[in-house]
Amino acid sequence: MASREPLGSIWRKLLARLAVLAGVVALVTVVAVQLAERSADEELDRELARATETYATSLEAWQQQYWALAAIYAEDPALRDANFLNGDALASIGSRLTRWNGATGSQATMIVRPDGTLLAGSFSSTVPEGETAMLGTDILRTAANGGLGRSFVTWSNGQRGYAFAFEVDTVPEAGAEIVVVIAPLSELEQYLQLQSDTVLVADRSGIVAVANRRDAIGRPIDEFAGPPQAGRKVPFAQRQSRLVNSRNGWTLSVSRSSEDAVQYVRLVGWLAATGTSALALLALLILSRRAAYVERLALQRKMRTELEETVDRRTAEMREANRHLREEIARRQKIEKDLRETHIELTQAAKFASVGQMSAVVSHELNQPLTAIRSNAELAHEYLDREDNDLARSKISTILDMPDRIARLTKRLLNFSRQPRTDSYPLALSVPLDDAFGIMEPRMQKEDAIFDLDVAPDLFVMGGRNRLSQVFINLIANALDACASADIPCHIAVRSRREDGMIELQFSDNGPGVSKEQEPRVFEAFFSTKERGKGLGLGLSVSAKIVSEFGGELLYRPGENGGATFIIAMPALAQKENVA
């Protein structure tokens, strides 16, 4: 009969197995913790980068509510022609500024000289009346040079705002005038207060202008968020991200705590240690005694309960994250809706600018039939006095033809100036093209312009008559302006082409064209190759946006014999039923 193994040897083997298993548990736990640290560290950096981009997008979206106001106000005829030495004119301009300021919710809307002298203004009740000292020289100098000045400003009573400045196109004798619109920061401050991250927004000089930390406002941003350090970063230290927007003149700093990442790593380490220990204990129990089976089952039940609790907790966190995501989507949809409404307003502004540019030619065109009516009426009166009824009837018939000519022109102008439908519908391209040439015909006749029209009659697209007319009018007007600047007779050629389910309309002119340096900016808003005061620089930008809304594209290329060629490419419509 074999002797039993000594008790001391059993204990030594058991202790050796426990030591080996303890080493395995320690090794697996260390590796799991290191991997979790690396993953959590990278995820923390990615989340901070995404959050910084989101805050920057929100900040730019807030600015876009106000940035175009100064440029639009500067084009108002009442401001361009105002005489600020006349008391009645000054009162009228002040009333106009008060309406604008109240409608937009701005802190102030004012007109100043380049040296900051106030000519007229409207101020909200929260800021000092008539103050201009907070306007820096940089913003006024930028506006005086034809750009859009922008900067954070601080009023003498501590109120803060963001100013936009644009020069009014006045006659040289009147002196330079600049429209300044100052937007309040309250809406932006309310948004930042809802964020869990520390968000700081500083002006060009590095002074914090907006933040969700009260103690940071008015102090250098580097006191709270230093520039990113080079070299190896400390794991799970507080993360900081900085984004500089030199065009708009602000610096964005975002700081985020790493507590969640620390908790995650601790959880991974605990799970790794627990799981490895459980496996180790299971192996040890299988190799040792069958009697430990019940104890092993109890341990597994305990671990399963803890795991279920962990899963339930993480599921609740995921639900909360999804709720925040839905709120963010709703907010972004609202911002997109506001941007679409702003685009519609800019489109209408560009249209009225086009109507204003055509007003002189239209006035001349209307004077011709009116003069003819008067002269024929005088002749008819003379013939009636001489009882020459045949000649009198002839002159009266001529008079009766003149109102029809006036009605056709005014009807086209009225139809063009109306607010357009925002939807699209089946449309023959010849309809808006005829409208555009009908409206531009007086100016083309006055400038002895020649147009060569070679467009197929069966071109159908999904679009809007009024908005496509505006696109065609912008292209024709640009061609006339380009030839006028070069002092040459204008020749406009319009050609159509159908290829691969697309319809292309090519508008070509014999003007000076666009230089290579200016080509990348030709569709940029407020960019123009014309002399200052000749337009807003919105025509091509608005036209490209309209064509894209109809599923098409507006392109530019140099003309084959000089000049410029603009191409409108739109999907062809095969069905012709119910075409407008």
XYZ file of C-alpha atoms in Angstrom:
580
model
C 0.000 0.000 0.000
C 1.492 3.363 -1.125
C 2.352 5.815 1.558
C 0.585 9.145 1.640
C 2.503 12.291 0.634
C 3.797 14.229 3.645
C 1.663 17.170 4.710
C 4.592 19.600 4.387
C 5.129 18.661 0.721
C 1.439 19.226 -0.051
C 1.583 22.674 1.459
C 4.768 23.521 -0.495
C 3.115 22.503 -3.797
C 0.001 24.406 -2.931
C 1.995 27.524 -2.083
C 4.009 27.165 -5.336
C 0.820 26.911 -7.388
C -0.625 29.910 -5.602
C 2.551 31.906 -6.297
C 2.443 30.996 -10.014
C -1.231 31.827 -10.263
C -0.697 35.115 -8.411
C 2.045 36.032 -10.886
C -0.229 35.270 -13.839
C -3.005 37.391 -12.304
C -0.585 40.264 -11.717
C 0.835 40.065 -15.263
C -2.592 39.985 -16.947
C -3.830 42.839 -14.780
C -0.778 45.011 -15.581
C -1.125 44.380 -19.329
C -4.874 45.052 -19.255
C -4.376 48.272 -17.294
C -1.669 49.491 -19.700
C -3.853 48.759 -22.723
C -6.841 50.427 -21.060
C -4.728 53.467 -20.179
C -3.566 53.811 -23.794
C -7.103 53.360 -25.179
C -8.684 55.734 -22.668
C -5.950 58.325 -23.220
C -6.455 58.283 -27.008
C -10.247 58.348 -26.660
C -9.997 61.305 -24.276
C -7.938 63.236 -26.854
C -10.389 62.371 -29.651
C -13.411 63.435 -27.595
C -11.719 66.692 -26.649
C -10.876 67.412 -30.322
C -14.478 66.714 -31.362
C -15.803 68.899 -28.543
C -13.467 71.736 -29.547
C -14.667 71.559 -33.174
C -18.289 71.556 -31.954
C -17.725 74.653 -29.804
C -15.921 76.404 -32.690
C -18.802 75.579 -35.055
C -21.328 76.925 -32.532
C -19.272 80.115 -32.108
C -19.104 80.684 -35.885
C -22.826 79.934 -36.230
C -23.549 82.598 -33.601
C -21.365 85.109 -35.468
C -23.121 84.343 -38.777
C -26.375 85.712 -37.312
C -24.848 89.214 -37.319
C -21.819 89.326 -39.699
C -23.729 90.331 -42.843
C -25.810 93.101 -41.165
C -23.115 95.808 -41.354
C -22.470 95.157 -45.084
C -26.204 95.144 -45.887
C -26.857 98.340 -43.894
C -23.941 100.026 -45.661
C -25.672 99.506 -49.036
C -28.904 101.204 -47.888
C -29.516 104.193 -50.221
C -30.747 106.300 -47.305
C -27.340 105.983 -45.584
C -25.347 106.585 -48.774
C -27.230 109.812 -49.539
C -27.634 111.069 -45.936
C -26.421 114.565 -45.022
C -25.482 114.413 -41.355
C -25.246 118.193 -41.182
C -28.999 118.381 -41.821
C -31.027 117.994 -38.617
C -34.081 116.460 -40.330
C -31.921 113.935 -42.223
C -30.060 113.069 -39.013
C -33.368 112.413 -37.209
C -34.554 110.178 -40.064
C -31.334 108.145 -40.036
C -31.511 107.846 -36.242
C -35.038 106.471 -36.467
C -33.936 103.956 -39.109
C -31.014 102.803 -36.944
C -33.357 102.430 -33.938
C -35.676 100.132 -35.935
C -32.750 98.032 -37.135
C -31.220 97.807 -33.667
C -34.520 96.739 -32.087
C -35.305 94.189 -34.817
C -31.921 92.413 -34.559
C -31.477 92.640 -30.776
C -28.049 94.283 -31.175
C -26.348 96.239 -28.406
C -25.764 99.158 -30.766
C -26.085 100.149 -34.434
C -24.140 103.300 -35.304
C -22.461 105.306 -38.064
C -18.977 106.658 -37.293
C -16.050 108.301 -38.993
C -12.785 106.323 -39.409
C -11.420 108.195 -36.363
C -14.340 106.935 -34.208
C -16.421 110.141 -34.286
C -20.108 109.235 -33.865
C -22.457 110.595 -36.582
C -25.647 108.714 -35.640
C -26.515 105.677 -33.577
C -29.003 103.604 -31.657
C -28.026 101.993 -28.339
C -29.771 99.428 -26.148
C -30.526 100.240 -22.530
C -27.690 98.001 -21.282
C -24.821 100.033 -22.798
C -23.720 103.692 -22.469
C -25.434 106.031 -24.950
C -23.169 107.473 -27.641
C -19.959 105.675 -26.600
C -17.435 104.775 -29.343
C -14.162 104.683 -27.385
C -14.265 100.880 -27.148
C -13.924 100.548 -30.954
C -10.324 99.730 -31.740
C -8.363 101.299 -34.586
C -7.881 97.901 -36.279
C -11.610 97.274 -36.859
C -12.206 100.812 -38.233
C -9.057 100.638 -40.396
C -10.152 97.299 -41.857
C -13.595 98.700 -42.683
C -12.119 101.872 -44.195
C -9.962 99.671 -46.466
C -13.046 97.941 -47.850
C -13.047 94.850 -45.636
C -15.368 93.593 -42.911
C -13.925 94.672 -39.565
C -14.682 92.426 -36.603
C -13.531 92.321 -32.979
C -14.639 91.817 -29.375
C -15.353 95.114 -27.587
C -15.848 96.076 -23.918
C -18.048 99.040 -22.958
C -17.113 101.400 -20.157
C -19.800 99.860 -17.896
C -18.254 96.396 -18.288
C -20.725 95.076 -20.884
C -19.093 93.020 -23.632
C -20.039 92.549 -27.274
C -18.740 91.621 -30.716
C -18.518 94.404 -33.302
C -18.826 94.202 -37.119
C -17.900 97.247 -39.254
C -18.347 97.980 -42.986
C -17.758 101.197 -44.941
C -20.703 103.104 -46.481
C -20.235 103.922 -50.169
C -20.612 107.729 -50.068
C -19.473 110.519 -52.356
C -15.932 111.776 -51.568
C -17.225 115.192 -50.457
C -19.279 113.616 -47.644
C -16.259 111.954 -46.039
C -15.817 108.318 -45.090
C -18.655 106.748 -43.067
C -18.619 103.326 -41.386
C -21.595 101.265 -40.209
C -20.900 99.448 -36.918
C -23.150 96.682 -35.536
C -22.345 95.373 -32.019
C -23.862 91.997 -31.150
C -24.547 91.013 -27.503
C -22.723 88.043 -25.996
C -25.585 86.939 -23.723
C -26.793 84.118 -25.991
C -23.249 82.763 -26.368
C -22.668 83.000 -22.602
C -25.872 81.053 -21.876
C -24.759 78.300 -24.267
C -21.314 78.017 -22.632
C -22.808 77.891 -19.127
C -24.559 74.638 -20.088
C -21.274 72.890 -20.935
C -19.405 70.667 -18.483
C -16.035 71.491 -20.061
C -14.162 74.673 -19.192
C -14.589 76.821 -22.338
C -12.715 80.135 -22.777
C -12.940 82.497 -25.774
C -10.297 85.241 -25.967
C -9.946 88.243 -28.279
C -6.971 89.048 -30.536
C -4.894 90.310 -27.574
C -5.406 87.086 -25.620
C -7.860 88.508 -23.068
C -10.803 86.249 -22.206
C -14.051 87.801 -23.518
C -16.530 84.931 -23.032
C -16.262 81.907 -20.736
C -18.203 79.621 -18.441
C -15.835 80.619 -15.619
C -16.676 84.027 -14.152
C -13.188 84.531 -12.738
C -11.581 84.141 -16.180
C -13.361 87.010 -17.979
C -11.124 90.012 -18.561
C -7.900 88.153 -17.706
C -5.217 86.649 -20.009
C -6.200 83.252 -21.350
C -2.736 81.820 -20.588
C -3.439 82.148 -16.844
C -6.111 79.445 -17.145
C -5.138 77.508 -20.246
C -1.521 77.569 -21.218
C -0.406 76.580 -24.735
C -0.034 72.792 -25.312
C 3.258 71.476 -23.892
C 5.694 69.690 -26.157
C 7.008 66.234 -25.324
C 5.389 63.376 -23.406
C 2.083 64.262 -21.727
C 1.182 63.012 -18.251
C -1.413 60.196 -18.449
C -4.856 61.244 -17.278
C -3.858 64.819 -16.514
C -6.474 67.467 -17.287
C -6.691 67.812 -21.098
C -6.571 71.157 -22.862
C -7.224 72.035 -26.507
C -6.764 75.371 -28.231
C -8.095 76.611 -31.589
C -7.089 79.998 -33.062
C -9.366 81.666 -35.654
C -7.308 84.571 -36.984
C -9.958 85.641 -39.511
C -12.623 86.238 -36.854
C -10.125 87.314 -34.226
C -10.762 84.829 -31.414
C -8.937 82.032 -29.618
C -10.908 79.069 -28.244
C -9.578 77.031 -25.310
C -11.320 73.881 -23.999
C -10.285 72.018 -20.823
C -11.717 68.662 -19.790
C -11.296 66.532 -16.656
C -9.932 62.996 -17.052
C -11.902 61.561 -14.122
C -14.092 59.402 -16.395
C -11.013 57.910 -18.040
C -9.490 57.136 -14.627
C -12.673 55.395 -13.555
C -12.687 53.414 -16.793
C -9.106 52.227 -16.311
C -9.840 51.272 -12.716
C -12.856 49.292 -13.863
C -10.810 47.511 -16.560
C -8.062 46.719 -14.056
C -10.571 45.444 -11.561
C -12.346 43.315 -14.172
C -9.033 41.976 -15.488
C -7.812 41.095 -12.016
C -11.131 39.611 -11.021
C -11.536 37.614 -14.222
C -7.988 36.300 -14.147
C -8.280 35.474 -10.464
C -11.519 33.637 -11.103
C -9.913 31.543 -13.833
C -6.895 30.937 -11.665
C -9.018 29.890 -8.737
C -11.092 27.672 -11.016
C -7.972 25.939 -12.295
C -6.654 25.608 -8.777
C -9.923 24.198 -7.510
C -10.145 21.716 -10.414
C -6.602 20.537 -9.690
C -7.208 20.338 -5.937
C -10.453 19.143 -4.536
C -13.865 18.336 -5.840
C -15.300 19.563 -2.608
C -14.601 23.193 -3.606
C -17.152 22.909 -6.442
C -19.936 24.545 -4.425
C -17.667 27.417 -3.404
C -16.642 27.956 -7.027
C -20.289 28.160 -8.129
C -20.998 30.735 -5.412
C -18.066 32.842 -6.595
C -19.294 32.697 -10.176
C -22.776 33.797 -9.127
C -21.276 36.738 -7.283
C -19.203 37.756 -10.295
C -22.214 37.418 -12.602
C -24.267 39.717 -10.375
C -21.513 42.335 -10.347
C -21.159 42.086 -14.107
C -24.901 42.571 -14.614
C -24.819 45.619 -12.386
C -21.935 47.005 -14.400
C -23.784 46.357 -17.683
C -26.932 48.017 -16.322
C -24.927 51.067 -15.260
C -23.199 51.362 -18.618
C -26.549 50.935 -20.416
C -27.997 53.830 -18.415
C -24.972 55.944 -19.324
C -25.467 55.088 -23.015
C -29.121 56.156 -22.813
C -28.087 59.479 -21.320
C -25.430 59.951 -24.020
C -28.046 59.231 -26.717
C -30.375 61.819 -25.193
C -27.632 64.467 -25.324
C -26.896 63.465 -28.921
C -30.541 63.945 -29.940
C -30.557 67.398 -28.326
C -27.384 68.318 -30.207
C -28.907 67.142 -33.508
C -32.017 69.261 -32.877
C -29.861 72.303 -32.127
C -27.807 71.802 -35.307
C -31.000 71.456 -37.352
C -32.190 74.794 -35.957
C -28.850 76.412 -36.892
C -29.167 75.013 -40.438
C -32.715 76.412 -40.676
C -31.462 79.854 -39.571
C -28.688 79.688 -42.196
C -31.209 78.816 -44.921
C -33.383 81.791 -43.909
C -30.322 84.071 -43.964
C -29.494 82.817 -47.485
C -33.037 83.644 -48.664
C -32.692 87.184 -47.263
C -29.307 87.635 -48.962
C -30.781 86.346 -52.229
C -33.566 88.942 -52.040
C -31.026 91.664 -51.150
C -28.907 90.765 -54.182
C -32.048 90.819 -56.343
C -33.011 94.318 -55.168
C -29.423 95.428 -55.753
C -29.771 94.227 -59.364
C -33.089 96.072 -59.697
C -31.442 99.221 -58.342
C -28.593 98.960 -60.864
C -31.127 98.658 -63.700
C -33.320 101.534 -62.481
C -31.577 104.250 -64.515
C -31.868 102.295 -67.762
C -35.474 101.343 -67.026
C -36.278 104.997 -66.313
C -34.814 105.935 -69.683
C -36.805 103.146 -71.370
C -40.057 104.357 -69.761
C -39.397 107.988 -70.720
C -39.313 107.106 -74.426
C -42.957 105.853 -74.668
C -44.104 108.617 -72.308
C -42.486 111.231 -74.551
C -44.030 109.563 -77.595
C -47.477 109.601 -75.911
C -47.198 113.314 -75.204
C -46.002 114.279 -78.695
C -48.649 112.117 -80.429
C -51.349 113.497 -78.109
C -50.388 117.074 -79.055
C -50.491 116.146 -82.773
C -53.866 114.397 -82.341
C -55.225 117.512 -80.602
C -53.963 119.666 -83.488
C -55.524 117.328 -86.102
C -58.857 117.371 -84.262
C -58.784 121.177 -84.265
C -58.272 120.970 -88.041
C -61.007 118.279 -88.222
C -58.550 115.821 -89.810
C -60.062 112.740 -88.141
C -58.007 110.126 -90.019
C -54.677 111.518 -88.896
C -56.036 112.046 -85.379
C -57.131 108.410 -85.177
C -53.689 107.309 -86.397
C -51.968 109.256 -83.597
C -54.442 107.993 -80.995
C -53.781 104.396 -82.151
C -50.060 105.013 -81.695
C -50.727 106.345 -78.180
C -52.765 103.245 -77.308
C -49.813 100.972 -78.252
C -47.437 102.688 -75.836
C -49.034 101.501 -72.525
C -48.658 97.892 -73.686
C -44.939 98.425 -74.101
C -44.691 99.992 -70.614
C -46.862 97.239 -69.082
C -44.635 94.460 -70.441
C -41.515 95.989 -68.909
C -43.083 96.814 -65.523
C -44.745 93.395 -65.296
C -41.378 91.684 -65.761
C -39.752 93.912 -63.137
C -42.615 93.347 -60.685
C -42.513 89.587 -61.194
C -38.723 89.567 -60.720
C -38.807 91.638 -57.492
C -41.387 89.419 -55.773
C -40.286 86.978 -53.042
C -39.689 83.735 -55.008
C -41.162 80.321 -54.301
C -38.709 78.189 -52.352
C -39.783 74.894 -53.921
C -38.830 73.490 -57.318
C -41.129 72.304 -60.095
C -40.877 71.187 -63.743
C -39.808 74.191 -65.826
C -38.777 74.978 -69.401
C -35.447 76.885 -69.309
C -36.640 79.158 -72.110
C -39.179 80.790 -69.724
C -36.737 82.297 -67.149
C -34.262 82.983 -69.974
C -36.879 85.083 -71.845
C -37.712 86.884 -68.580
C -34.057 87.729 -67.996
C -33.412 89.081 -71.513
C -36.739 90.987 -71.377
C -35.711 92.744 -68.166
C -32.137 93.430 -69.360
C -33.212 94.493 -72.902
C -33.379 98.257 -72.113
C -29.861 98.289 -70.718
C -28.514 96.164 -73.566
C -30.040 98.532 -76.120
C -28.637 101.544 -74.316
C -25.124 100.059 -74.273
C -25.379 98.736 -77.888
C -24.842 95.184 -76.641
C -25.192 92.246 -79.031
C -26.458 88.887 -77.864
C -26.261 85.600 -79.726
C -28.854 83.114 -78.454
C -28.584 79.454 -79.507
C -30.660 77.480 -76.974
C -32.704 74.358 -77.773
C -36.452 74.810 -77.083
C -36.962 71.409 -75.385
C -34.803 71.873 -72.272
C -36.724 70.979 -69.103
C -35.391 70.980 -65.528
C -36.625 70.986 -61.937
C -36.254 74.586 -60.738
C -37.950 77.901 -59.973
C -38.789 80.505 -62.602
C -38.096 83.567 -60.484
C -34.844 82.323 -58.945
C -33.430 81.045 -62.249
C -34.310 84.424 -63.822
C -32.225 86.035 -61.088
C -29.250 83.778 -61.930
C -29.474 84.627 -65.658
C -29.861 88.370 -64.920
C -26.766 88.281 -62.673
C -24.674 86.638 -65.431
C -25.924 89.082 -68.123
C -25.363 92.103 -65.848
C -21.829 90.910 -64.968
C -21.003 90.581 -68.680
C -22.285 94.130 -69.376
C -20.342 95.521 -66.381
C -17.141 93.761 -67.498
C -17.368 95.181 -71.035
C -18.274 98.638 -69.693
C -15.155 98.603 -67.478
C -13.042 97.830 -70.576
C -14.966 100.437 -72.668
C -15.762 97.959 -75.461
C -19.073 96.975 -77.142
C -20.471 93.934 -75.370
C -21.142 90.651 -77.159
C -22.968 88.014 -75.101
C -23.339 84.452 -76.425
C -25.661 81.899 -74.813
C -25.337 78.256 -75.901
C -27.029 75.054 -74.711
C -25.735 71.499 -74.640
C -27.181 68.172 -73.435
C -24.852 65.379 -72.357
C -25.155 62.323 -70.042
C -28.512 63.382 -68.595
C -27.288 66.933 -67.891
C -28.194 70.271 -69.484
C -25.508 72.941 -69.772
C -26.106 76.657 -70.463
C -22.942 78.601 -71.357
C -22.874 82.413 -70.937
C -19.813 83.891 -72.696
C -18.714 87.525 -73.107
C -15.845 89.422 -74.711
C -14.833 91.345 -71.586
C -11.441 91.301 -69.816
C -12.252 88.062 -67.917
C -10.984 87.114 -64.447
C -7.312 86.921 -63.508
C -5.707 83.644 -62.402
C -5.265 85.008 -58.866
C -8.961 85.920 -58.581
C -10.418 82.694 -60.054
C -10.470 80.715 -56.734
C -12.516 83.528 -55.095
C -14.984 84.242 -57.912
C -17.906 82.563 -56.051
C -16.949 83.892 -52.606
C -19.516 86.098 -50.838
C -18.706 89.861 -50.821
C -15.835 89.383 -53.291
C -16.044 91.474 -56.466
C -13.698 92.418 -59.308
C -15.684 95.611 -59.846
C -14.815 99.032 -58.481
C -15.957 99.769 -54.936
C -19.561 100.896 -54.800
C -20.513 98.988 -57.970
C -22.075 96.052 -56.139
C -22.289 93.931 -52.974
C -20.229 91.059 -54.353
C -23.159 88.699 -53.698
C -24.362 88.029 -57.274
C -22.233 85.010 -58.170
C -22.277 83.621 -54.612
C -26.086 83.741 -54.465
C -26.380 82.392 -58.034
C -24.144 79.392 -57.237
C -26.233 78.654 -54.130
C -29.518 78.831 -56.117
C -28.226 76.453 -58.822
C -26.948 73.995 -56.182
C -30.382 73.974 -54.503
C -31.810 72.717 -57.812
C -29.229 69.888 -57.932
C -26.939 71.690 -60.378
C -23.591 73.496 -60.381
C -22.341 76.938 -61.492
C -18.807 76.827 -62.947
C -16.336 79.376 -64.341
C -13.716 78.978 -67.029
C -11.782 81.488 -69.143
C -13.269 82.191 -72.579
C -11.611 80.657 -75.626
C -11.031 84.134 -77.152
C -10.680 86.024 -73.893
C -13.525 87.158 -71.693
C -15.354 84.933 -69.223
C -17.567 81.856 -69.606
C -19.995 80.762 -66.882
C -21.575 77.300 -67.180
C -24.852 76.285 -65.527
C -25.103 72.473 -65.362
C -28.444 70.997 -64.211
C -30.018 67.516 -64.387
C -32.252 67.169 -67.461
C -35.959 66.462 -66.919
C -37.298 63.812 -69.295
C -41.049 64.222 -68.539
C -42.696 67.346 -69.961
C -46.094 67.076 -68.252
C -47.231 70.067 -66.189
C -44.208 72.148 -67.128
C -44.475 75.810 -66.017
